[in-house]
Every structure is written in structure tokens, then in C-alpha cells.
GROMACS .gro file of C-alpha atoms in nm:
model
  325
    1MET     CA    1 -12.651  -3.172  -1.916
    2ARG     CA    2 -12.344  -2.953  -1.904
    3ALA     CA    3 -12.088  -3.002  -2.222
    4VAL     CA    4 -11.809  -2.853  -2.384
    5THR     CA    5 -11.888  -2.704  -2.719
    6GLN     CA    6 -11.732  -2.460  -2.963
    7THR     CA    7 -11.876  -2.217  -3.203
    8ALA     CA    8 -11.587  -2.230  -3.423
    9PRO     CA    9 -11.241  -2.424  -3.452
   10GLY     CA   10 -10.934  -2.267  -3.284
   11GLY     CA   11 -10.732  -2.248  -2.962
   12PRO     CA   12 -10.805  -2.360  -2.613
   13GLU     CA   13 -11.000  -2.042  -2.561
   14THR     CA   14 -11.266  -2.154  -2.823
   15LEU     CA   15 -11.400  -2.425  -2.540
   16LEU     CA   16 -11.710  -2.325  -2.360
   17VAL     CA   17 -11.898  -2.510  -2.112
   18THR     CA   18 -12.288  -2.480  -2.182
   19GLU     CA   19 -12.597  -2.679  -2.139
   20LEU     CA   20 -12.729  -2.944  -2.404
   21ALA     CA   21 -13.033  -3.177  -2.402
   22ASP     CA   22 -12.964  -3.501  -2.209
   23PRO     CA   23 -12.875  -3.778  -2.454
   24VAL     CA   24 -13.133  -4.094  -2.486
   25PRO     CA   25 -12.982  -4.450  -2.519
   26GLY     CA   26 -13.124  -4.622  -2.811
   27PRO     CA   27 -13.116  -5.017  -2.895
   28GLY     CA   28 -12.787  -5.164  -2.743
   29GLU     CA   29 -12.666  -4.849  -2.580
   30VAL     CA   30 -12.589  -4.749  -2.227
   31LEU     CA   31 -12.650  -4.398  -2.047
   32LEU     CA   32 -12.358  -4.285  -1.823
   33ASP     CA   33 -12.332  -4.015  -1.574
   34VAL     CA   34 -11.984  -3.910  -1.629
   35ALA     CA   35 -11.758  -3.906  -1.326
   36ALA     CA   36 -11.447  -3.794  -1.531
   37THR     CA   37 -11.305  -3.797  -1.899
   38ALA     CA   38 -10.949  -3.760  -1.995
   39VAL     CA   39 -10.784  -3.526  -2.259
   40ASN     CA   40 -10.602  -3.697  -2.545
   41ARG     CA   41 -10.384  -3.544  -2.824
   42ALA     CA   42 -10.681  -3.639  -3.081
   43ASP     CA   43 -10.904  -3.379  -2.880
   44LEU     CA   44 -10.654  -3.103  -2.962
   45LEU     CA   45 -10.696  -3.202  -3.315
   46GLN     CA   46 -11.057  -3.193  -3.315
   47ARG     CA   47 -11.066  -2.875  -3.122
   48GLN     CA   48 -10.870  -2.729  -3.420
   49GLY     CA   49 -11.091  -2.856  -3.671
   50PHE     CA   50 -10.838  -3.133  -3.819
   51TYR     CA   51 -11.011  -3.450  -3.669
   52PRO     CA   52 -11.404  -3.435  -3.720
   53PRO     CA   53 -11.602  -3.718  -3.529
   54PRO     CA   54 -11.719  -4.015  -3.738
   55PRO     CA   55 -12.069  -4.010  -3.865
   56GLY     CA   56 -12.331  -4.031  -3.621
   57ALA     CA   57 -12.089  -3.961  -3.333
   58SER     CA   58 -12.151  -3.659  -3.087
   59ASP     CA   59 -11.981  -3.316  -3.209
   60VAL     CA   60 -11.889  -3.298  -2.819
   61ILE     CA   61 -11.495  -3.358  -2.777
   62GLY     CA   62 -11.403  -3.664  -2.558
   63LEU     CA   63 -11.278  -4.026  -2.650
   64GLU     CA   64 -11.314  -4.178  -2.298
   65CYS     CA   65 -11.489  -4.150  -1.976
   66SER     CA   66 -11.563  -4.337  -1.637
   67GLY     CA   67 -11.910  -4.305  -1.472
   68THR     CA   68 -12.224  -4.481  -1.361
   69VAL     CA   69 -12.497  -4.647  -1.557
   70THR     CA   70 -12.817  -4.456  -1.506
   71ALA     CA   71 -13.029  -4.599  -1.782
   72VAL     CA   72 -12.987  -4.880  -2.067
   73GLY     CA   73 -13.141  -4.902  -2.416
   74PRO     CA   74 -13.354  -5.191  -2.529
   75GLY     CA   75 -13.144  -5.497  -2.581
   76VAL     CA   76 -12.886  -5.424  -2.327
   77THR     CA   77 -12.800  -5.726  -2.103
   78ALA     CA   78 -12.436  -5.667  -2.001
   79TRP     CA   79 -12.503  -5.362  -1.761
   80THR     CA   80 -12.762  -5.258  -1.537
   81VAL     CA   81 -12.841  -4.915  -1.352
   82GLY     CA   82 -12.589  -4.844  -1.090
   83ASP     CA   83 -12.286  -5.022  -1.231
   84GLU     CA   84 -11.956  -4.818  -1.208
   85VAL     CA   85 -11.770  -4.849  -1.540
   86CYS     CA   86 -11.543  -4.680  -1.793
   87ALA     CA   87 -11.571  -4.665  -2.168
   88LEU     CA   88 -11.430  -4.597  -2.504
   89LEU     CA   89 -11.612  -4.321  -2.700
   90ALA     CA   90 -11.643  -4.199  -3.052
   91GLY     CA   91 -11.700  -3.876  -2.887
   92GLY     CA   92 -11.900  -3.682  -2.605
   93GLY     CA   93 -11.676  -3.751  -2.320
   94TYR     CA   94 -11.627  -3.384  -2.208
   95ALA     CA   95 -11.992  -3.373  -2.073
   96SER     CA   96 -12.193  -3.459  -1.747
   97ARG     CA   97 -12.375  -3.744  -1.944
   98VAL     CA   98 -12.297  -3.967  -2.246
   99VAL     CA   99 -12.446  -4.256  -2.457
  100VAL     CA  100 -12.221  -4.534  -2.545
  101PRO     CA  101 -12.257  -4.878  -2.725
  102GLU     CA  102 -12.277  -5.146  -2.446
  103GLY     CA  103 -11.978  -5.323  -2.620
  104GLN     CA  104 -11.742  -5.036  -2.544
  105VAL     CA  105 -11.832  -5.020  -2.177
  106MET     CA  106 -11.587  -5.177  -1.951
  107PRO     CA  107 -11.568  -5.252  -1.567
  108VAL     CA  108 -11.360  -5.038  -1.371
  109PRO     CA  109 -11.053  -5.257  -1.276
  110HIS     CA  110 -11.024  -5.357  -0.901
  111GLY     CA  111 -10.831  -5.106  -0.710
  112VAL     CA  112 -10.884  -4.811  -0.944
  113ASP     CA  113 -11.089  -4.509  -0.827
  114LEU     CA  114 -11.383  -4.420  -1.048
  115VAL     CA  115 -11.182  -4.075  -1.148
  116SER     CA  116 -10.860  -4.229  -1.229
  117ALA     CA  117 -11.047  -4.503  -1.445
  118ALA     CA  118 -11.120  -4.214  -1.687
  119ALA     CA  119 -10.745  -4.219  -1.796
  120LEU     CA  120 -10.750  -4.591  -1.900
  121PRO     CA  121 -10.978  -4.669  -2.190
  122GLU     CA  122 -10.832  -4.493  -2.491
  123VAL     CA  123 -10.464  -4.565  -2.397
  124ALA     CA  124 -10.541  -4.933  -2.289
  125CYS     CA  125 -10.737  -5.013  -2.613
  126THR     CA  126 -10.496  -4.832  -2.809
  127VAL     CA  127 -10.166  -5.001  -2.685
  128TRP     CA  128 -10.342  -5.337  -2.664
  129SER     CA  129 -10.487  -5.334  -3.015
  130ASN     CA  130 -10.187  -5.201  -3.197
  131VAL     CA  131  -9.879  -5.349  -2.999
  132PHE     CA  132 -10.020  -5.683  -2.927
  133MET     CA  133 -10.318  -5.777  -3.157
  134VAL     CA  134 -10.168  -5.619  -3.449
  135ALA     CA  135  -9.776  -5.613  -3.407
  136GLY     CA  136  -9.782  -5.911  -3.203
  137LEU     CA  137  -9.538  -5.818  -2.937
  138ARG     CA  138  -9.366  -6.131  -2.771
  139PRO     CA  139  -9.187  -6.177  -2.444
  140GLY     CA  140  -8.824  -6.098  -2.515
  141ASP     CA  141  -8.897  -5.858  -2.798
  142ALA     CA  142  -8.722  -5.508  -2.804
  143PHE     CA  143  -9.009  -5.265  -2.811
  144LEU     CA  144  -8.956  -4.884  -2.883
  145VAL     CA  145  -9.239  -4.635  -2.815
  146HIS     CA  146  -9.208  -4.291  -2.885
  147GLY     CA  147  -9.335  -4.017  -2.654
  148GLY     CA  148  -9.295  -4.237  -2.339
  149GLY     CA  149  -9.406  -3.965  -2.097
  150GLY     CA  150  -9.739  -3.896  -2.243
  151GLY     CA  151 -10.060  -4.104  -2.180
  152ILE     CA  152 -10.006  -4.371  -2.467
  153GLY     CA  153  -9.636  -4.395  -2.364
  154THR     CA  154  -9.675  -4.428  -1.998
  155PHE     CA  155  -9.937  -4.710  -2.039
  156ALA     CA  156  -9.749  -4.896  -2.338
  157ILE     CA  157  -9.425  -4.902  -2.127
  158GLN     CA  158  -9.613  -5.065  -1.829
  159LEU     CA  159  -9.801  -5.314  -2.046
  160ALA     CA  160  -9.506  -5.421  -2.259
  161ALA     CA  161  -9.270  -5.467  -1.961
  162ALA     CA  162  -9.541  -5.655  -1.783
  163SER     CA  163  -9.552  -5.905  -2.087
  164GLY     CA  164  -9.168  -5.961  -2.061
  165ALA     CA  165  -9.069  -5.753  -2.348
  166ARG     CA  166  -8.754  -5.524  -2.340
  167VAL     CA  167  -8.867  -5.139  -2.347
  168LEU     CA  168  -8.707  -4.862  -2.485
  169THR     CA  169  -8.861  -4.517  -2.517
  170THR     CA  170  -8.792  -4.160  -2.615
  171ALA     CA  171  -8.891  -3.849  -2.423
  172GLY     CA  172  -8.802  -3.488  -2.409
  173SER     CA  173  -8.682  -3.402  -2.054
  174GLU     CA  174  -8.521  -3.567  -1.778
  175GLU     CA  175  -8.816  -3.574  -1.558
  176LYS     CA  176  -8.998  -3.764  -1.815
  177LEU     CA  177  -8.692  -4.006  -1.863
  178ALA     CA  178  -8.673  -4.056  -1.502
  179ARG     CA  179  -9.048  -4.141  -1.488
  180CYS     CA  180  -9.045  -4.396  -1.787
  181ARG     CA  181  -8.751  -4.590  -1.613
  182GLU     CA  182  -8.973  -4.601  -1.302
  183LEU     CA  183  -9.267  -4.731  -1.511
  184GLY     CA  184  -9.035  -5.027  -1.672
  185ALA     CA  185  -8.845  -4.889  -1.945
  186GLU     CA  186  -8.500  -5.039  -1.976
  187VAL     CA  187  -8.373  -4.760  -2.190
  188ALA     CA  188  -8.493  -4.408  -2.191
  189ILE     CA  189  -8.369  -4.168  -2.472
  190ASN     CA  190  -8.367  -3.794  -2.488
  191TYR     CA  191  -8.463  -3.732  -2.839
  192ARG     CA  192  -8.357  -3.361  -2.804
  193ASP     CA  193  -7.984  -3.461  -2.799
  194GLU     CA  194  -7.960  -3.831  -2.877
  195ASP     CA  195  -8.009  -4.036  -3.191
  196PHE     CA  196  -8.272  -4.298  -3.106
  197VAL     CA  197  -8.168  -4.517  -3.399
  198GLU     CA  198  -7.805  -4.542  -3.268
  199VAL     CA  199  -7.906  -4.591  -2.889
  200VAL     CA  200  -8.140  -4.849  -2.974
  201ARG     CA  201  -7.900  -5.069  -3.183
  202ALA     CA  202  -7.632  -5.035  -2.928
  203ALA     CA  203  -7.870  -5.156  -2.655
  204THR     CA  204  -7.973  -5.473  -2.887
  205ASP     CA  205  -7.633  -5.557  -3.020
  206GLY     CA  206  -7.705  -5.402  -3.347
  207ALA     CA  207  -8.040  -5.597  -3.387
  208GLY     CA  208  -8.280  -5.316  -3.352
  209ALA     CA  209  -8.641  -5.294  -3.256
  210ASP     CA  210  -8.891  -5.576  -3.303
  211VAL     CA  211  -9.197  -5.347  -3.274
  212VAL     CA  212  -9.211  -4.950  -3.278
  213LEU     CA  213  -9.504  -4.750  -3.178
  214ASP     CA  214  -9.499  -4.417  -3.313
  215SER     CA  215  -9.732  -4.109  -3.312
  216MET     CA  216  -9.495  -3.879  -3.493
  217GLY     CA  217  -9.571  -4.002  -3.861
  218ALA     CA  218  -9.372  -3.850  -4.151
  219LYS     CA  219  -9.083  -3.706  -3.936
  220TYR     CA  220  -8.989  -4.028  -3.798
  221LEU     CA  221  -9.079  -4.258  -4.060
  222ALA     CA  222  -8.719  -4.314  -4.240
  223ARG     CA  223  -8.553  -4.337  -3.890
  224ASN     CA  224  -8.829  -4.563  -3.756
  225VAL     CA  225  -8.769  -4.825  -4.065
  226ASP     CA  226  -8.390  -4.778  -4.030
  227VAL     CA  227  -8.424  -4.881  -3.641
  228LEU     CA  228  -8.642  -5.187  -3.717
  229ALA     CA  229  -8.506  -5.543  -3.677
  230ASP     CA  230  -8.519  -5.803  -3.920
  231GLU     CA  231  -8.917  -5.876  -3.958
  232GLY     CA  232  -8.988  -5.593  -3.729
  233ARG     CA  233  -9.300  -5.427  -3.726
  234LEU     CA  234  -9.360  -5.038  -3.736
  235VAL     CA  235  -9.721  -4.928  -3.596
  236ILE     CA  236  -9.795  -4.552  -3.665
  237ILE     CA  237 -10.086  -4.418  -3.488
  238GLY     CA  238 -10.053  -4.042  -3.545
  239MET     CA  239  -9.929  -3.765  -3.759
  240GLN     CA  240  -9.795  -3.521  -3.474
  241GLY     CA  241  -9.463  -3.497  -3.716
  242GLY     CA  242  -9.661  -3.459  -4.068
  243ALA     CA  243  -9.840  -3.676  -4.297
  244LYS     CA  244  -9.636  -3.726  -4.599
  245ALA     CA  245  -9.288  -3.873  -4.609
  246GLU     CA  246  -9.032  -4.078  -4.824
  247LEU     CA  247  -9.038  -4.456  -4.767
  248ASN     CA  248  -8.730  -4.671  -4.855
  249ILE     CA  249  -8.898  -4.951  -4.971
  250GLY     CA  250  -8.580  -5.134  -5.065
  251GLN     CA  251  -8.473  -5.103  -4.686
  252LEU     CA  252  -8.827  -5.243  -4.590
  253LEU     CA  253  -8.775  -5.545  -4.831
  254SER     CA  254  -8.427  -5.628  -4.691
  255LYS     CA  255  -8.572  -5.650  -4.337
  256ARG     CA  256  -8.883  -5.807  -4.438
  257GLY     CA  257  -9.051  -5.546  -4.243
  258ALA     CA  258  -9.400  -5.419  -4.208
  259VAL     CA  259  -9.525  -5.063  -4.180
  260ILE     CA  260  -9.898  -5.051  -4.046
  261ALA     CA  261 -10.105  -4.748  -3.994
  262THR     CA  262 -10.419  -4.781  -3.767
  263ALA     CA  263 -10.682  -4.561  -3.619
  264LEU     CA  264 -10.920  -4.643  -3.338
  265ARG     CA  265 -11.190  -4.404  -3.355
  266SER     CA  266 -11.302  -4.486  -3.703
  267ARG     CA  267 -11.327  -4.859  -3.633
  268PRO     CA  268 -11.672  -4.981  -3.653
  269VAL     CA  269 -11.861  -5.045  -3.341
  270GLU     CA  270 -11.827  -5.427  -3.345
  271GLY     CA  271 -11.448  -5.381  -3.399
  272LYS     CA  272 -11.429  -5.159  -3.091
  273ALA     CA  273 -11.640  -5.411  -2.901
  274ARG     CA  274 -11.387  -5.682  -2.953
  275ILE     CA  275 -11.094  -5.473  -2.869
  276CYS     CA  276 -11.248  -5.362  -2.520
  277ALA     CA  277 -11.357  -5.741  -2.454
  278SER     CA  278 -10.993  -5.829  -2.536
  279VAL     CA  279 -10.868  -5.555  -2.300
  280VAL     CA  280 -11.083  -5.666  -2.019
  281GLU     CA  281 -10.971  -6.032  -2.060
  282HIS     CA  282 -10.570  -5.963  -2.116
  283VAL     CA  283 -10.499  -5.616  -1.973
  284TRP     CA  284 -10.729  -5.544  -1.677
  285PRO     CA  285 -10.586  -5.839  -1.457
  286HIS     CA  286 -10.239  -5.654  -1.472
  287VAL     CA  287 -10.429  -5.334  -1.359
  288ALA     CA  288 -10.600  -5.496  -1.086
  289ASP     CA  289 -10.300  -5.661  -0.931
  290GLY     CA  290 -10.128  -5.330  -0.954
  291THR     CA  291  -9.866  -5.416  -1.231
  292ILE     CA  292  -9.997  -5.144  -1.423
  293ARG     CA  293 -10.153  -4.815  -1.311
  294PRO     CA  294 -10.326  -4.513  -1.467
  295VAL     CA  295 -10.062  -4.230  -1.480
  296VAL     CA  296 -10.277  -3.893  -1.395
  297SER     CA  297 -10.081  -3.567  -1.417
  298ALA     CA  298 -10.367  -3.365  -1.303
  299VAL     CA  299 -10.733  -3.358  -1.215
  300LEU     CA  300 -10.922  -3.044  -1.306
  301PRO     CA  301 -11.287  -2.929  -1.329
  302LEU     CA  302 -11.446  -2.928  -1.668
  303ASP     CA  303 -11.481  -2.555  -1.640
  304ASP     CA  304 -11.093  -2.544  -1.670
  305VAL     CA  305 -11.095  -2.731  -2.009
  306ALA     CA  306 -10.894  -2.484  -2.167
  307GLU     CA  307 -10.622  -2.500  -1.919
  308ALA     CA  308 -10.625  -2.891  -1.949
  309HIS     CA  309 -10.564  -2.843  -2.316
  310ARG     CA  310 -10.297  -2.610  -2.264
  311MET     CA  311 -10.111  -2.858  -2.038
  312ILE     CA  312 -10.132  -3.122  -2.312
  313GLU     CA  313 -10.035  -2.892  -2.586
  314SER     CA  314  -9.726  -2.772  -2.380
  315GLY     CA  315  -9.591  -3.122  -2.358
  316ASP     CA  316  -9.527  -3.095  -1.984
  317ALA     CA  317  -9.777  -3.315  -1.854
  318VAL     CA  318  -9.679  -3.679  -1.766
  319GLY     CA  319  -9.959  -3.906  -1.833
  320LYS     CA  320 -10.298  -3.786  -1.863
  321VAL     CA  321 -10.481  -3.488  -1.761
  322VAL     CA  322 -10.848  -3.563  -1.631
  323LEU     CA  323 -11.166  -3.366  -1.621
  324THR     CA  324 -11.454  -3.401  -1.372
  325PRO     CA  325 -11.807  -3.213  -1.461
   0.00000   0.00000   0.00000
């Protein structure tokens, strides 16, 4: 199979398309012919040597894909050869073939083409598990998501709006702010020249945000706690702004607030399977009826993987960048 490999961690230029042996599905696993994969910020960290795959996972980068089932391992009952699916991966997506535990394979939602479907698994599972399963976002809640123009952000805006929440978001350009509003954000904040704490408080009559989804980590921790409403929940899913910061526990106690840090990739297979099943049950109907759509900035061939990484790294892309083998 064709796959992206590296000889050493580094910049986008270290990514090379080479030939590797085809994977073979084991018990409870499914083999997919990959139609497309999508680039995530976690992929950039893995390329740089900061985010190694969990034990037993493929060294090939790539946390999601879409494709066609070409073989099933012993004990697989949910899928048959020829099924068109998308999948959440622990690794291996930047390839023409990949093996996936059957519980992490999901049907392509009705109305979504097979290539665009590659942009759904990671963002759908991340947003649903963190914002709804963990933080318990409810209709009428004020929801703040940072990085509204990215893959996670564009999906979170749509799903939260579809659930009846009031959506507020941050982004760094007028183009992205406009796109966020189109997707359902009631308030779009330019983090370069506006204080999101002040804007959120003004928009919520001083109450603050009931749920905050953050990938910045340390850089935003103090202000994220500041912007929380009473009994608010801050969910941290990334460390783009650093790993260590001071936490004002007194302020958190006074708000009866919660700070939760979660990761999807390192969860056990059984946990990922539960999330995927819940996504299919609760999220896919919104995708199928057109309320939520995958946001794809560009589709590039796998040979242009370095350029795809540069696009995500620059912050210019809105939504996801997709690669086709």
C-alpha cells in the first residue's frame, strides 16, 4: 500500500509517500481501502515528534478516514465487504489501506459523499464526547468554543446550535468570523483585538459561558475560568498555548465550576466504540438532514501531504483539509 512515512521528526518536508506492506485484519478488525483521510492538528504534533501513537497503533499518521470495507477479521459481524464507511483511528490514516477495530467504524451519513466523510469522524467524536457526553451541554446554555474556524470549531458550532445552545466563538480573521456566523454562531469574537471574556459577559448579561471547549490550554486557562458561568464546565482538549499555567482554585470554587481535560486517541478501544455508537445515534441524523455538514477547505492528493500540513499550520484553512490516496 501507499503510505506517508518519516525518517525523523521535523517539518512538513520530512513527510514522504512510500510503499508499505498491506495490513491484515485480526479478530474484531476491519480492513478498509481508504478513499480519503483528513489532517488534524494532532497530526502536526506527531510529525514534530511530540505526539507518539499509543501502544499497538500504526506509526503512520492519520486519525480518521473514509473508505470501503475490503476484508473483515474473525468475529466481525457489523460490517461486510463493500460497505462504504468512515472510521475513527488511533493512527494509520495517511495510507491507501488501514485496519480498524469494528466498533470505530461508522456508516457514511446519508447525503455525504465518501471523500467528504473523511472529515467527520475525529471532529464528531471529539465534539460529541466532550461537549455533550462530558460537559452536558443543554438547550439554552451559552457555549463558547475557541478556534471556531478550524475543524473542531466549525463542527462544534453547528452541533451546539442544532442542540439549541447559544453559540459564541473566537477566530482570528474576518473571513473566519463570517463563516462562523454562517454556521450558527450568535457571537463571533476576533481574539486579535477583542477580549473574549468581556464580549461573552456582555452577550450573556454578565452570566458567562456554561460550557467552554478549549484547545489552547495554558495560555487561556485563567481567562477561561474567568468567563465561566456559575456551575460552568471548561473542557480542555489541547495544548496549543502551552501545558502549564496557574489555576485560581478560589475563583473556581466560588463558581462551583469544573475544569476537565480529556483526550480521545488514548482511550481504550471499548471507550471509543461507545463514543462512535453514540455519535451514529445522536449526531448522524443532524448530518443526514443537512443541519450539519462537513466543512472542507481543500482536497489534495496524498503526494501533497506536506502542503496540506502547511495549510493547517498557517491557520488559513477554514474547516478540514482532506487527502486522497
